[in-house]
Amino acid sequence: MSRVEELSKRERRVLDAVIQCYVLTAEPAGSRALSRRFGLGVSPATIRNTMSDLEEKGYLFHPHTSAGRVPTNKAYRAYVDSLIGAPTAVATAERERLAEVLSAVDSPIETILRRAAQGLGVLTQELGVALGPRISQAILRSLDLVRVNSDRLLMVLTLEGGAVRTVFVEVSGSIAASALAEVTKVLNERLSGLTLEAIRTSLGVRLRDSVSVPDAQELLNIFVQEADTLFDAQIGIGEERVVLGQASVLADQPEFAEVDRMRRLIELTERPEALVDALRKRGETSGISITIGGEHQDERLRDFTVVTAEYHTGSLSGVIGVIGPTRMPYEKVISLVNHTSRLLSDLLD
């Protein structure tokens, strides 16, 4: 039985009202306030009794200094699960704002992601976050070797979807033109159609007994020995890096009046690379991904909710979303994150 299914219709209505009230006011919700604001069709006493039942089931808790109730992470999860299937439409003004933010078609991908994270953060009043495409899964279409000077080559990798990456290859002494042509031919024959990750981990086996031109084997040995560097997933700018919006949008939220919580948020923004694993795991599933409070495996995220969606650029994918307190307007955030991911995919394609 799911969390939502274990609740009666009245309990669901009261729980939704408590969550909406708390998200709006950041104050514990009382029965009289709920009765006035939401017109639940029952008396404050009935609402109070229902809230007590919800508290016993773990959906609400009762702060000692207040007569009202506050949603738990379990409550937010039940609320979110009931929303996932039917996200609301994004307001016209917000669609236009995002379209304007992402209008710089010719910008580098890292610039586009930063603009997307900042725009999403402003509209949701959460911390926008984006993760660049996972280049390790990019498929090699072709490879060229260009002589730069007597001890350096330029390797040009053309990836599926048209992306191009370059990396310098250090060589010892001049390489004959015939050897350079032979190695280029062999690398294309043996590696085209493979991901960079597959190339990096199996290059030695794939290049075994592959050349007959003198000096070509010596050059191929350099590729085998330096495979981890030459075909690394970090080739280029922006890939697998976390890009953050402005943390200042969270400063006015009451959750961050607590010094410890603000300190933890600042630590996250100062070490965004520590978020790569957490965000990448969210990008492994299609659609919206939402992790709330204690659901996080990373202790640093236990006070936060992370809402993300995957975007696509050719055969590659990245992640766009927001990080904020567990008290957030989930319905609005889900719709905006979903819409932004689609805009990014259309733009980058």
Short mmCIF file of C-alpha atoms in Angstrom, two decimals:
data_model
loop_
_atom_site.label_atom_id
_atom_site.label_comp_id
_atom_site.label_asym_id
_atom_site.label_seq_id
_atom_site.Cartn_x
_atom_site.Cartn_y
_atom_site.Cartn_z
CA MET A 1 0.00 0.00 0.00
CA SER A 2 1.38 3.44 -0.94
CA ARG A 3 1.55 6.33 1.48
CA VAL A 4 -1.42 8.08 -0.14
CA GLU A 5 -3.61 4.99 -0.28
CA GLU A 6 -3.44 4.44 3.47
CA LEU A 7 -5.17 7.76 4.07
CA SER A 8 -8.90 8.43 4.02
CA LYS A 9 -10.31 11.09 1.71
CA ARG A 10 -10.68 13.51 4.63
CA GLU A 11 -7.15 12.85 5.81
CA ARG A 12 -5.80 13.57 2.34
CA ARG A 13 -7.71 16.85 2.14
CA VAL A 14 -6.52 17.96 5.55
CA LEU A 15 -2.93 16.90 4.83
CA ASP A 16 -2.92 18.81 1.54
CA ALA A 17 -4.29 21.85 3.34
CA VAL A 18 -1.64 21.67 6.07
CA ILE A 19 1.14 21.41 3.50
CA GLN A 20 -0.17 24.26 1.37
CA CYS A 21 -0.66 26.45 4.44
CA TYR A 22 2.81 25.70 5.81
CA VAL A 23 4.50 26.24 2.44
CA LEU A 24 2.75 29.60 2.13
CA THR A 25 3.26 30.92 5.66
CA ALA A 26 6.21 28.94 7.10
CA GLU A 27 4.11 28.79 10.30
CA PRO A 28 2.59 25.68 11.91
CA ALA A 29 -0.96 25.20 10.64
CA GLY A 30 -3.81 25.33 13.14
CA SER A 31 -7.30 23.89 12.71
CA ARG A 32 -9.09 27.27 12.74
CA ALA A 33 -6.72 28.73 10.13
CA LEU A 34 -7.25 25.70 7.90
CA SER A 35 -11.02 25.93 8.28
CA ARG A 36 -11.06 29.61 7.30
CA ARG A 37 -8.53 29.40 4.47
CA PHE A 38 -9.53 26.15 2.74
CA GLY A 39 -13.23 25.64 3.48
CA LEU A 40 -12.85 21.94 4.19
CA GLY A 41 -16.55 21.54 4.97
CA VAL A 42 -16.02 20.28 8.54
CA SER A 43 -15.64 21.97 11.91
CA PRO A 44 -12.27 23.05 13.38
CA ALA A 45 -12.73 20.30 15.99
CA THR A 46 -13.02 17.65 13.25
CA ILE A 47 -9.96 19.09 11.50
CA ARG A 48 -8.06 19.02 14.81
CA ASN A 49 -8.96 15.36 15.35
CA THR A 50 -7.93 14.48 11.78
CA MET A 51 -4.62 16.28 12.31
CA SER A 52 -4.05 14.20 15.44
CA ASP A 53 -4.66 11.03 13.41
CA LEU A 54 -2.19 12.21 10.79
CA GLU A 55 0.35 12.92 13.50
CA GLU A 56 -0.01 9.38 14.84
CA LYS A 57 0.61 8.05 11.32
CA GLY A 58 3.80 10.11 11.00
CA TYR A 59 2.60 12.74 8.53
CA LEU A 60 2.58 15.72 10.88
CA PHE A 61 4.48 16.77 13.97
CA HIS A 62 3.57 19.16 16.73
CA PRO A 63 6.19 21.81 17.63
CA HIS A 64 6.27 22.35 21.38
CA THR A 65 5.91 26.10 21.07
CA SER A 66 2.84 26.02 18.82
CA ALA A 67 -0.67 24.61 18.77
CA GLY A 68 -0.38 24.01 15.00
CA ARG A 69 1.16 21.15 13.05
CA VAL A 70 4.04 20.97 10.57
CA PRO A 71 4.40 18.43 7.71
CA THR A 72 7.04 15.71 7.99
CA ASN A 73 9.19 14.39 5.15
CA LYS A 74 6.71 11.52 4.90
CA ALA A 75 3.94 14.06 4.31
CA TYR A 76 5.86 15.81 1.58
CA ARG A 77 6.59 12.47 -0.09
CA ALA A 78 2.89 11.55 -0.11
CA TYR A 79 2.02 14.99 -1.45
CA VAL A 80 4.66 14.80 -4.20
CA ASP A 81 3.68 11.27 -5.23
CA SER A 82 0.13 12.45 -5.82
CA LEU A 83 1.38 15.29 -8.07
CA ILE A 84 3.89 13.53 -10.29
CA GLY A 85 1.39 12.22 -12.82
CA ALA A 86 -0.21 15.60 -13.55
CA PRO A 87 2.15 18.60 -13.34
CA THR A 88 0.44 21.97 -13.67
CA ALA A 89 0.99 24.23 -16.65
CA VAL A 90 3.71 26.86 -16.37
CA ALA A 91 2.40 30.43 -16.35
CA THR A 92 2.86 32.39 -19.58
CA ALA A 93 5.08 35.00 -17.91
CA GLU A 94 7.36 32.30 -16.52
CA ARG A 95 7.58 30.51 -19.89
CA GLU A 96 8.52 33.79 -21.56
CA ARG A 97 11.12 34.54 -18.87
CA LEU A 98 12.79 31.15 -19.32
CA ALA A 99 12.70 31.45 -23.11
CA GLU A 100 14.38 34.84 -22.84
CA VAL A 101 17.02 33.53 -20.44
CA LEU A 102 17.86 30.65 -22.79
CA SER A 103 17.78 32.68 -26.02
CA ALA A 104 21.60 32.81 -26.42
CA VAL A 105 21.73 29.94 -28.92
CA ASP A 106 25.40 30.37 -29.84
CA SER A 107 26.69 30.40 -26.27
CA PRO A 108 28.95 27.61 -24.90
CA ILE A 109 27.02 24.90 -23.12
CA GLU A 110 28.37 25.91 -19.70
CA THR A 111 27.03 29.45 -20.22
CA ILE A 112 23.64 28.08 -21.27
CA LEU A 113 23.50 25.83 -18.20
CA ARG A 114 24.45 28.68 -15.88
CA ARG A 115 21.74 30.88 -17.35
CA ALA A 116 19.22 28.04 -17.01
CA ALA A 117 20.17 27.40 -13.37
CA GLN A 118 19.98 31.10 -12.52
CA GLY A 119 16.67 31.63 -14.30
CA LEU A 120 15.12 28.55 -12.72
CA GLY A 121 16.39 29.64 -9.30
CA VAL A 122 14.83 33.11 -9.61
CA LEU A 123 11.45 31.73 -10.69
CA THR A 124 11.29 29.04 -8.00
CA GLN A 125 13.15 31.01 -5.30
CA GLU A 126 15.31 27.92 -4.77
CA LEU A 127 18.96 27.26 -5.63
CA GLY A 128 19.15 26.40 -9.33
CA VAL A 129 21.55 23.60 -10.22
CA ALA A 130 22.69 21.99 -13.48
CA LEU A 131 25.05 19.18 -14.42
CA GLY A 132 26.81 19.09 -17.78
CA PRO A 133 26.45 16.20 -20.24
CA ARG A 134 28.05 12.88 -19.41
CA ILE A 135 30.76 12.87 -22.07
CA SER A 136 32.00 9.41 -21.06
CA GLN A 137 28.90 8.01 -22.79
CA ALA A 138 29.46 10.01 -25.98
CA ILE A 139 29.95 7.87 -29.10
CA LEU A 140 33.01 8.52 -31.27
CA ARG A 141 32.12 9.16 -34.89
CA SER A 142 35.60 9.93 -36.26
CA LEU A 143 39.09 10.83 -35.15
CA ASP A 144 41.78 12.96 -36.82
CA LEU A 145 45.44 13.50 -35.92
CA VAL A 146 47.01 16.83 -36.86
CA ARG A 147 50.73 17.52 -36.55
CA VAL A 148 51.38 20.64 -34.45
CA ASN A 149 55.17 20.38 -34.27
CA SER A 150 57.88 17.71 -34.03
CA ASP A 151 56.84 16.54 -30.55
CA ARG A 152 53.13 17.28 -30.38
CA LEU A 153 49.98 16.16 -32.20
CA LEU A 154 46.42 17.46 -31.95
CA MET A 155 43.77 14.74 -31.69
CA VAL A 156 40.34 15.90 -32.91
CA LEU A 157 37.41 13.78 -31.75
CA THR A 158 34.10 14.19 -33.57
CA LEU A 159 31.30 12.75 -31.45
CA GLU A 160 27.83 11.57 -32.40
CA GLY A 161 25.56 14.58 -32.59
CA GLY A 162 28.32 16.79 -34.03
CA ALA A 163 30.17 17.78 -30.84
CA VAL A 164 33.93 18.16 -31.29
CA ARG A 165 36.61 17.73 -28.62
CA THR A 166 40.36 18.28 -28.97
CA VAL A 167 43.31 17.10 -26.90
CA PHE A 168 47.07 17.35 -27.38
CA VAL A 169 49.18 14.19 -27.69
CA GLU A 170 52.85 14.45 -26.69
CA VAL A 171 55.20 12.32 -28.82
CA SER A 172 58.93 11.66 -28.65
CA GLY A 173 60.52 12.83 -31.88
CA SER A 174 59.12 13.38 -35.35
CA ILE A 175 56.48 10.94 -36.61
CA ALA A 176 56.62 10.01 -40.29
CA ALA A 177 53.62 11.03 -42.38
CA SER A 178 53.02 7.40 -43.37
CA ALA A 179 52.93 6.32 -39.70
CA LEU A 180 50.56 9.18 -38.81
CA ALA A 181 48.19 8.23 -41.63
CA GLU A 182 48.30 4.54 -40.66
CA VAL A 183 47.57 5.25 -36.99
CA THR A 184 44.68 7.58 -37.92
CA LYS A 185 43.21 4.85 -40.13
CA VAL A 186 43.58 2.16 -37.44
CA LEU A 187 42.10 4.32 -34.69
CA ASN A 188 39.04 5.07 -36.81
CA GLU A 189 38.59 1.42 -37.85
CA ARG A 190 38.93 0.07 -34.32
CA LEU A 191 37.26 2.83 -32.26
CA SER A 192 34.48 4.47 -34.29
CA GLY A 193 31.04 3.66 -32.86
CA LEU A 194 32.33 3.13 -29.32
CA THR A 195 31.75 5.36 -26.28
CA LEU A 196 34.71 7.26 -24.84
CA GLU A 197 34.39 5.16 -21.69
CA ALA A 198 34.63 1.91 -23.68
CA ILE A 199 37.63 3.24 -25.59
CA ARG A 200 39.40 4.32 -22.43
CA THR A 201 38.96 0.97 -20.68
CA SER A 202 39.72 -1.36 -23.62
CA LEU A 203 42.09 0.49 -25.92
CA GLY A 204 45.04 -1.89 -25.43
CA VAL A 205 43.01 -4.93 -26.46
CA ARG A 206 41.43 -3.18 -29.46
CA LEU A 207 44.78 -2.03 -30.89
CA ARG A 208 46.60 -5.34 -30.56
CA ASP A 209 48.27 -6.54 -33.83
CA SER A 210 46.84 -3.64 -35.78
CA VAL A 211 49.65 -1.99 -37.78
CA SER A 212 52.42 -2.88 -40.22
CA VAL A 213 53.92 0.53 -41.02
CA PRO A 214 57.27 1.21 -39.25
CA ASP A 215 57.04 3.73 -36.36
CA ALA A 216 53.24 3.36 -36.24
CA GLN A 217 53.38 0.85 -33.37
CA GLU A 218 55.41 3.29 -31.28
CA LEU A 219 52.74 5.94 -31.73
CA LEU A 220 49.96 3.48 -30.95
CA ASN A 221 51.78 2.54 -27.75
CA ILE A 222 51.53 6.17 -26.66
CA PHE A 223 47.74 6.03 -27.12
CA VAL A 224 47.51 2.81 -25.12
CA GLN A 225 49.66 4.15 -22.28
CA GLU A 226 47.85 7.49 -22.15
CA ALA A 227 44.29 6.22 -22.76
CA ASP A 228 43.03 7.38 -19.36
CA THR A 229 44.07 10.93 -20.16
CA LEU A 230 43.43 11.12 -23.91
CA PHE A 231 39.91 9.68 -23.72
CA ASP A 232 38.97 10.99 -20.30
CA ALA A 233 35.33 11.94 -19.64
CA GLN A 234 36.39 15.48 -18.69
CA ILE A 235 37.60 16.41 -22.20
CA GLY A 236 36.37 19.92 -22.96
CA ILE A 237 34.58 22.51 -20.81
CA GLY A 238 31.42 22.06 -18.79
CA GLU A 239 31.04 18.28 -18.90
CA GLU A 240 30.23 16.54 -15.63
CA ARG A 241 30.56 19.83 -13.76
CA VAL A 242 27.95 21.23 -11.43
CA VAL A 243 26.76 24.73 -12.30
CA LEU A 244 24.91 26.64 -9.59
CA GLY A 245 22.53 29.59 -9.66
CA GLN A 246 22.48 32.28 -7.01
CA ALA A 247 22.25 31.04 -3.41
CA SER A 248 21.07 34.51 -2.37
CA VAL A 249 17.51 33.67 -3.47
CA LEU A 250 17.27 31.39 -0.42
CA ALA A 251 18.51 33.99 2.08
CA ASP A 252 15.03 35.32 2.90
CA GLN A 253 13.54 31.91 3.58
CA PRO A 254 13.02 31.35 7.32
CA GLU A 255 14.72 27.93 7.22
CA PHE A 256 18.03 29.68 6.58
CA ALA A 257 17.73 32.03 9.53
CA GLU A 258 19.41 29.15 11.39
CA VAL A 259 23.17 29.65 11.21
CA ASP A 260 23.96 25.93 10.96
CA ARG A 261 21.62 25.35 8.04
CA MET A 262 22.93 28.37 6.15
CA ARG A 263 26.47 27.18 6.81
CA ARG A 264 25.66 23.78 5.32
CA LEU A 265 24.16 25.45 2.27
CA ILE A 266 27.27 27.59 1.80
CA GLU A 267 29.47 24.50 2.08
CA LEU A 268 27.47 22.88 -0.72
CA THR A 269 27.88 25.90 -2.98
CA GLU A 270 31.61 26.16 -2.26
CA ARG A 271 32.21 22.52 -3.22
CA PRO A 272 29.76 21.91 -6.08
CA GLU A 273 31.87 19.04 -7.41
CA ALA A 274 30.74 17.05 -4.36
CA LEU A 275 27.21 17.13 -5.83
CA VAL A 276 28.18 15.36 -9.07
CA ASP A 277 27.49 11.82 -7.83
CA ALA A 278 24.17 12.74 -6.26
CA LEU A 279 22.95 14.59 -9.35
CA ARG A 280 24.25 12.00 -11.79
CA LYS A 281 22.28 9.24 -10.05
CA ARG A 282 19.15 11.35 -10.50
CA GLY A 283 19.90 11.64 -14.21
CA GLU A 284 19.84 7.87 -14.62
CA THR A 285 16.04 7.81 -14.59
CA SER A 286 13.72 9.59 -17.01
CA GLY A 287 11.23 12.19 -15.90
CA ILE A 288 11.21 14.18 -12.66
CA SER A 289 13.32 12.95 -9.75
CA ILE A 290 12.59 14.24 -6.22
CA THR A 291 14.54 13.38 -3.09
CA ILE A 292 13.30 14.79 0.21
CA GLY A 293 15.23 15.30 3.44
CA GLY A 294 16.16 12.01 5.04
CA GLU A 295 15.80 10.15 1.73
CA HIS A 296 19.23 11.48 0.76
CA GLN A 297 22.17 9.13 1.22
CA ASP A 298 24.50 12.13 1.47
CA GLU A 299 24.30 13.57 4.99
CA ARG A 300 24.98 17.07 3.69
CA LEU A 301 21.63 17.05 1.89
CA ARG A 302 19.47 15.79 4.77
CA ASP A 303 17.91 19.24 5.34
CA PHE A 304 17.11 19.79 1.67
CA THR A 305 14.87 18.67 -1.16
CA VAL A 306 16.41 18.16 -4.62
CA VAL A 307 14.12 18.28 -7.66
CA THR A 308 15.72 17.48 -11.02
CA ALA A 309 14.95 16.38 -14.57
CA GLU A 310 17.14 15.09 -17.37
CA TYR A 311 17.82 17.12 -20.52
CA HIS A 312 19.36 15.81 -23.75
CA THR A 313 21.90 17.05 -26.25
CA GLY A 314 22.29 14.58 -29.09
CA SER A 315 23.06 11.19 -27.58
CA LEU A 316 24.19 12.76 -24.31
CA SER A 317 22.25 13.84 -21.26
CA GLY A 318 22.64 16.15 -18.28
CA VAL A 319 20.61 17.26 -15.28
CA ILE A 320 18.76 20.50 -14.45
CA GLY A 321 16.88 21.29 -11.25
CA VAL A 322 16.80 23.02 -7.89
CA ILE A 323 17.90 22.50 -4.29
CA GLY A 324 15.90 24.04 -1.48
CA PRO A 325 14.41 23.43 1.96
CA THR A 326 11.87 20.61 2.29
CA ARG A 327 9.21 23.32 2.63
CA MET A 328 8.87 24.32 -1.00
CA PRO A 329 5.97 24.87 -3.44
CA TYR A 330 6.37 21.44 -5.00
CA GLU A 331 3.66 21.77 -7.60
CA LYS A 332 5.18 24.95 -9.06
CA VAL A 333 8.76 23.68 -8.78
CA ILE A 334 8.01 20.36 -10.50
CA SER A 335 6.34 22.12 -13.42
CA LEU A 336 9.15 24.66 -13.85
CA VAL A 337 11.92 22.06 -13.65
CA ASN A 338 10.11 19.85 -16.16
CA HIS A 339 9.53 22.78 -18.52
CA THR A 340 13.17 23.96 -18.27
CA SER A 341 14.50 20.49 -19.07
CA ARG A 342 12.41 20.42 -22.26
CA LEU A 343 13.58 23.91 -23.25
CA LEU A 344 17.22 22.90 -22.74
CA SER A 345 16.79 19.75 -24.79
CA ASP A 346 15.21 21.69 -27.67
CA LEU A 347 17.91 24.36 -27.55
CA LEU A 348 20.89 22.02 -27.32
CA ASP A 349 19.58 19.72 -30.06
#
